[in-house]
Amino acid sequence: MRIWITVSVLLSFICVTFGATWNYKKNDPDGPEKWSETQAKYCSLASQSPIDLSYTAASYDSHLSNAIFEKANSSVPNPKYKLKNTGYGVQIDFPDKFWIMRYADRPSVVHYVAQFHWHWGTADSGGSEHAINGKFYPMEGHLVTYSSLFPTGYASPESILAIFGVMYSESTGVVNDPIMDTVFTNLKNPIIQKKPTTGTDYVEIDYFDIN
């Protein structure tokens, strides 16, 4: 059984979404190398996905504060979450505006937590969307939040998103991770395995605290 541990976290801000056809396949007409052409409206600038985060080029910003995740209303009963196959990866949808994210030094700045999704490849040498010091990881997870200033949702083209990225590496030891156990178990579910066609193609999973 493959056991995964997180090895790095990064934070990025984007304010647009993709259009047309795209994928993560290398040397593919719709792959990352061609995004600046096929997705020119969104990916033709200097700092676009996929990003290679370099330790030597990156600098620490001491003004950044911790992100705090909490329930928008603690009196609301804990809900079920939706696990689905998006065609590009596996995704957990959280109930709209149930979880919020604030910055410790700016409590008035509120983001709603929308979903968490994963990218992985066919080999341990790659699969992550981004790289660190030129190294791609077997799997990468993204926790997607959107600004409360744009209440229409994270998929709106004008939305401001704060996305937390987590790189995963395979561990040889035993790691207790009930969330990933739930995800991996449900990968065999026929609803998850088939190509998504409607908004009802999902599996309900039990509530968990995203902290």
CSV table of C-alpha atoms in Angstrom, one decimal:
chain,number,residue,atom,x,y,z
A,1,MET,CA,0.0,0.0,0.0
A,2,ARG,CA,1.3,3.5,-0.9
A,3,ILE,CA,1.6,5.8,2.1
A,4,TRP,CA,2.0,9.5,1.5
A,5,ILE,CA,3.5,12.3,3.6
A,6,THR,CA,3.5,16.0,2.8
A,7,VAL,CA,6.9,17.6,2.2
A,8,SER,CA,6.2,21.2,1.3
A,9,VAL,CA,3.6,23.9,1.2
A,10,LEU,CA,3.2,26.9,-1.0
A,11,LEU,CA,0.7,29.6,-1.4
A,12,SER,CA,-0.3,31.2,-4.7
A,13,PHE,CA,-2.9,33.8,-5.9
A,14,ILE,CA,-4.6,33.6,-9.2
A,15,CYS,CA,-7.6,35.5,-10.6
A,16,VAL,CA,-8.7,33.6,-13.7
A,17,THR,CA,-9.8,30.2,-14.8
A,18,PHE,CA,-8.9,28.1,-17.9
A,19,GLY,CA,-11.0,27.8,-21.0
A,20,ALA,CA,-10.9,25.4,-23.9
A,21,THR,CA,-9.1,22.0,-23.7
A,22,TRP,CA,-6.1,21.4,-21.5
A,23,ASN,CA,-4.2,18.6,-19.7
A,24,TYR,CA,-1.0,17.9,-17.8
A,25,LYS,CA,0.5,15.5,-20.4
A,26,LYS,CA,4.1,16.3,-21.4
A,27,ASN,CA,4.8,16.9,-25.1
A,28,ASP,CA,1.0,17.1,-25.8
A,29,PRO,CA,-0.7,19.7,-28.0
A,30,ASP,CA,-2.8,20.7,-25.0
A,31,GLY,CA,-0.1,20.1,-22.3
A,32,PRO,CA,1.7,22.6,-20.1
A,33,GLU,CA,4.4,23.4,-22.7
A,34,LYS,CA,1.6,24.8,-25.0
A,35,TRP,CA,-0.5,26.5,-22.4
A,36,SER,CA,1.0,29.9,-23.3
A,37,GLU,CA,-0.4,29.4,-26.8
A,38,THR,CA,-3.6,27.4,-26.3
A,39,GLN,CA,-4.5,29.3,-23.1
A,40,ALA,CA,-2.9,32.7,-24.1
A,41,LYS,CA,-5.6,34.7,-22.4
A,42,TYR,CA,-4.7,33.1,-19.1
A,43,CYS,CA,-1.2,31.7,-19.3
A,44,SER,CA,0.9,34.0,-21.5
A,45,LEU,CA,2.4,36.1,-18.7
A,46,ALA,CA,5.7,35.7,-16.8
A,47,SER,CA,4.5,33.8,-13.7
A,48,GLN,CA,2.1,31.1,-14.7
A,49,SER,CA,1.5,27.4,-14.0
A,50,PRO,CA,3.4,25.2,-13.9
A,51,ILE,CA,5.9,27.0,-11.6
A,52,ASP,CA,9.3,25.7,-10.6
A,53,LEU,CA,9.8,27.2,-7.1
A,54,SER,CA,13.6,27.7,-6.5
A,55,TYR,CA,15.0,28.0,-3.0
A,56,THR,CA,17.7,30.3,-4.3
A,57,ALA,CA,15.3,32.6,-6.1
A,58,ALA,CA,12.6,32.6,-3.4
A,59,SER,CA,12.7,35.0,-0.5
A,60,TYR,CA,11.1,34.9,2.9
A,61,ASP,CA,8.5,37.6,3.6
A,62,SER,CA,8.3,38.2,7.3
A,63,HIS,CA,5.1,40.3,6.9
A,64,LEU,CA,3.1,37.2,5.9
A,65,SER,CA,0.9,36.0,8.7
A,66,ASN,CA,-0.6,32.5,9.4
A,67,ALA,CA,-3.8,31.4,7.7
A,68,ILE,CA,-6.6,30.5,10.1
A,69,PHE,CA,-9.4,28.1,9.0
A,70,GLU,CA,-12.7,28.0,10.9
A,71,LYS,CA,-16.4,27.3,10.5
A,72,ALA,CA,-18.4,30.2,9.3
A,73,ASN,CA,-21.2,29.2,11.8
A,74,SER,CA,-20.2,26.8,14.6
A,75,SER,CA,-23.9,26.1,15.3
A,76,VAL,CA,-24.5,24.5,11.8
A,77,PRO,CA,-24.4,20.6,12.0
A,78,ASN,CA,-21.3,19.0,10.4
A,79,PRO,CA,-22.2,18.2,6.8
A,80,LYS,CA,-21.2,15.5,4.3
A,81,TYR,CA,-18.6,16.3,1.7
A,82,LYS,CA,-18.7,15.4,-2.0
A,83,LEU,CA,-15.9,13.4,-3.6
A,84,LYS,CA,-15.8,13.4,-7.4
A,85,ASN,CA,-13.8,12.7,-10.5
A,86,THR,CA,-13.3,16.0,-12.4
A,87,GLY,CA,-11.7,14.4,-15.5
A,88,TYR,CA,-8.4,16.0,-14.5
A,89,GLY,CA,-8.1,14.6,-10.9
A,90,VAL,CA,-10.1,13.7,-7.8
A,91,GLN,CA,-11.8,16.5,-5.9
A,92,ILE,CA,-13.6,17.1,-2.6
A,93,ASP,CA,-16.2,19.8,-2.7
A,94,PHE,CA,-17.1,21.5,0.6
A,95,PRO,CA,-20.5,23.0,1.3
A,96,ASP,CA,-20.7,26.6,0.0
A,97,LYS,CA,-19.4,29.1,2.6
A,98,PHE,CA,-19.2,26.4,5.4
A,99,TRP,CA,-15.5,26.9,5.9
A,100,ILE,CA,-13.7,30.2,5.9
A,101,MET,CA,-10.1,31.3,5.9
A,102,ARG,CA,-8.7,34.4,7.5
A,103,TYR,CA,-5.2,35.9,8.0
A,104,ALA,CA,-4.1,36.3,11.5
A,105,ASP,CA,-3.1,39.9,11.0
A,106,ARG,CA,-6.1,40.8,8.8
A,107,PRO,CA,-9.2,39.1,10.3
A,108,SER,CA,-11.5,41.2,8.1
A,109,VAL,CA,-10.1,39.6,4.9
A,110,VAL,CA,-12.3,36.5,4.4
A,111,HIS,CA,-12.0,33.7,1.9
A,112,TYR,CA,-14.4,30.9,1.5
A,113,VAL,CA,-13.0,27.3,1.2
A,114,ALA,CA,-14.4,25.7,-1.9
A,115,GLN,CA,-12.6,22.4,-2.6
A,116,PHE,CA,-9.5,20.3,-2.3
A,117,HIS,CA,-8.2,18.4,-5.3
A,118,TRP,CA,-5.2,16.2,-6.2
A,119,HIS,CA,-2.9,15.8,-9.2
A,120,TRP,CA,-0.8,12.7,-9.7
A,121,GLY,CA,1.1,10.9,-12.4
A,122,THR,CA,1.7,7.3,-13.5
A,123,ALA,CA,5.1,7.1,-11.9
A,124,ASP,CA,6.7,8.4,-8.7
A,125,SER,CA,9.1,10.6,-10.7
A,126,GLY,CA,6.3,13.1,-11.5
A,127,GLY,CA,2.6,13.9,-11.2
A,128,SER,CA,2.6,17.2,-9.4
A,129,GLU,CA,1.6,20.3,-11.3
A,130,HIS,CA,4.5,22.4,-9.9
A,131,ALA,CA,8.1,21.6,-9.1
A,132,ILE,CA,10.5,22.6,-6.3
A,133,ASN,CA,14.1,23.1,-7.3
A,134,GLY,CA,13.3,21.4,-10.6
A,135,LYS,CA,11.9,18.3,-8.9
A,136,PHE,CA,8.4,17.1,-9.6
A,137,TYR,CA,6.7,15.1,-6.9
A,138,PRO,CA,4.4,12.0,-7.2
A,139,MET,CA,1.3,13.9,-6.1
A,140,GLU,CA,0.2,17.5,-5.3
A,141,GLY,CA,-2.9,18.7,-3.5
A,142,HIS,CA,-4.6,22.1,-3.8
A,143,LEU,CA,-6.9,23.6,-1.2
A,144,VAL,CA,-8.8,26.3,-3.1
A,145,THR,CA,-10.4,29.3,-1.4
A,146,TYR,CA,-12.0,32.4,-3.0
A,147,SER,CA,-12.4,35.9,-1.8
A,148,SER,CA,-15.7,36.9,-0.1
A,149,LEU,CA,-15.6,40.0,-2.3
A,150,PHE,CA,-16.7,37.8,-5.2
A,151,PRO,CA,-19.6,35.7,-3.7
A,152,THR,CA,-20.5,34.2,-7.1
A,153,GLY,CA,-18.0,31.4,-6.4
A,154,TYR,CA,-14.5,30.3,-7.2
A,155,ALA,CA,-15.2,29.3,-10.8
A,156,SER,CA,-16.2,32.9,-11.7
A,157,PRO,CA,-13.5,34.3,-14.1
A,158,GLU,CA,-13.0,37.5,-12.0
A,159,SER,CA,-12.6,35.6,-8.7
A,160,ILE,CA,-9.5,36.1,-6.6
A,161,LEU,CA,-8.3,32.8,-5.3
A,162,ALA,CA,-5.9,31.9,-2.6
A,163,ILE,CA,-4.7,28.3,-3.2
A,164,PHE,CA,-2.6,26.3,-0.8
A,165,GLY,CA,-0.4,23.7,-2.6
A,166,VAL,CA,0.9,20.6,-0.8
A,167,MET,CA,3.5,18.3,-2.3
A,168,TYR,CA,3.4,14.6,-1.4
A,169,SER,CA,6.2,12.1,-1.2
A,170,GLU,CA,5.9,8.4,-0.7
A,171,SER,CA,6.8,7.1,2.8
A,172,THR,CA,8.2,3.6,3.7
A,173,GLY,CA,6.7,3.8,7.2
A,174,VAL,CA,3.2,3.8,8.5
A,175,VAL,CA,1.3,7.1,8.4
A,176,ASN,CA,-2.1,7.6,9.9
A,177,ASP,CA,-4.0,9.6,7.4
A,178,PRO,CA,-7.8,8.8,7.5
A,179,ILE,CA,-8.6,11.5,4.9
A,180,MET,CA,-6.3,10.0,2.3
A,181,ASP,CA,-7.4,6.5,3.3
A,182,THR,CA,-11.0,7.6,2.4
A,183,VAL,CA,-9.9,9.1,-0.9
A,184,PHE,CA,-7.9,6.0,-2.0
A,185,THR,CA,-10.6,3.6,-0.9
A,186,ASN,CA,-13.2,5.5,-3.0
A,187,LEU,CA,-11.0,5.5,-6.1
A,188,LYS,CA,-12.4,2.0,-6.7
A,189,ASN,CA,-16.0,3.3,-6.6
A,190,PRO,CA,-17.7,3.0,-10.0
A,191,ILE,CA,-19.0,6.5,-9.7
A,192,ILE,CA,-15.4,7.9,-9.3
A,193,GLN,CA,-14.0,5.6,-11.9
A,194,LYS,CA,-16.3,6.6,-14.7
A,195,LYS,CA,-15.9,9.7,-16.8
A,196,PRO,CA,-17.9,12.5,-15.1
A,197,THR,CA,-21.0,13.6,-17.0
A,198,THR,CA,-23.3,15.4,-14.6
A,199,GLY,CA,-23.2,17.3,-11.3
A,200,THR,CA,-24.7,14.2,-9.5
A,201,ASP,CA,-21.6,12.0,-10.2
A,202,TYR,CA,-20.1,12.1,-6.7
A,203,VAL,CA,-19.7,10.0,-3.6
A,204,GLU,CA,-20.7,11.4,-0.2
A,205,ILE,CA,-17.9,11.1,2.4
A,206,ASP,CA,-18.0,11.9,6.1
A,207,TYR,CA,-17.2,15.3,7.6
A,208,PHE,CA,-13.6,16.0,8.7
A,209,ASP,CA,-12.0,19.1,10.1
A,210,ILE,CA,-9.8,20.7,7.5
A,211,ASN,CA,-7.3,21.9,10.1
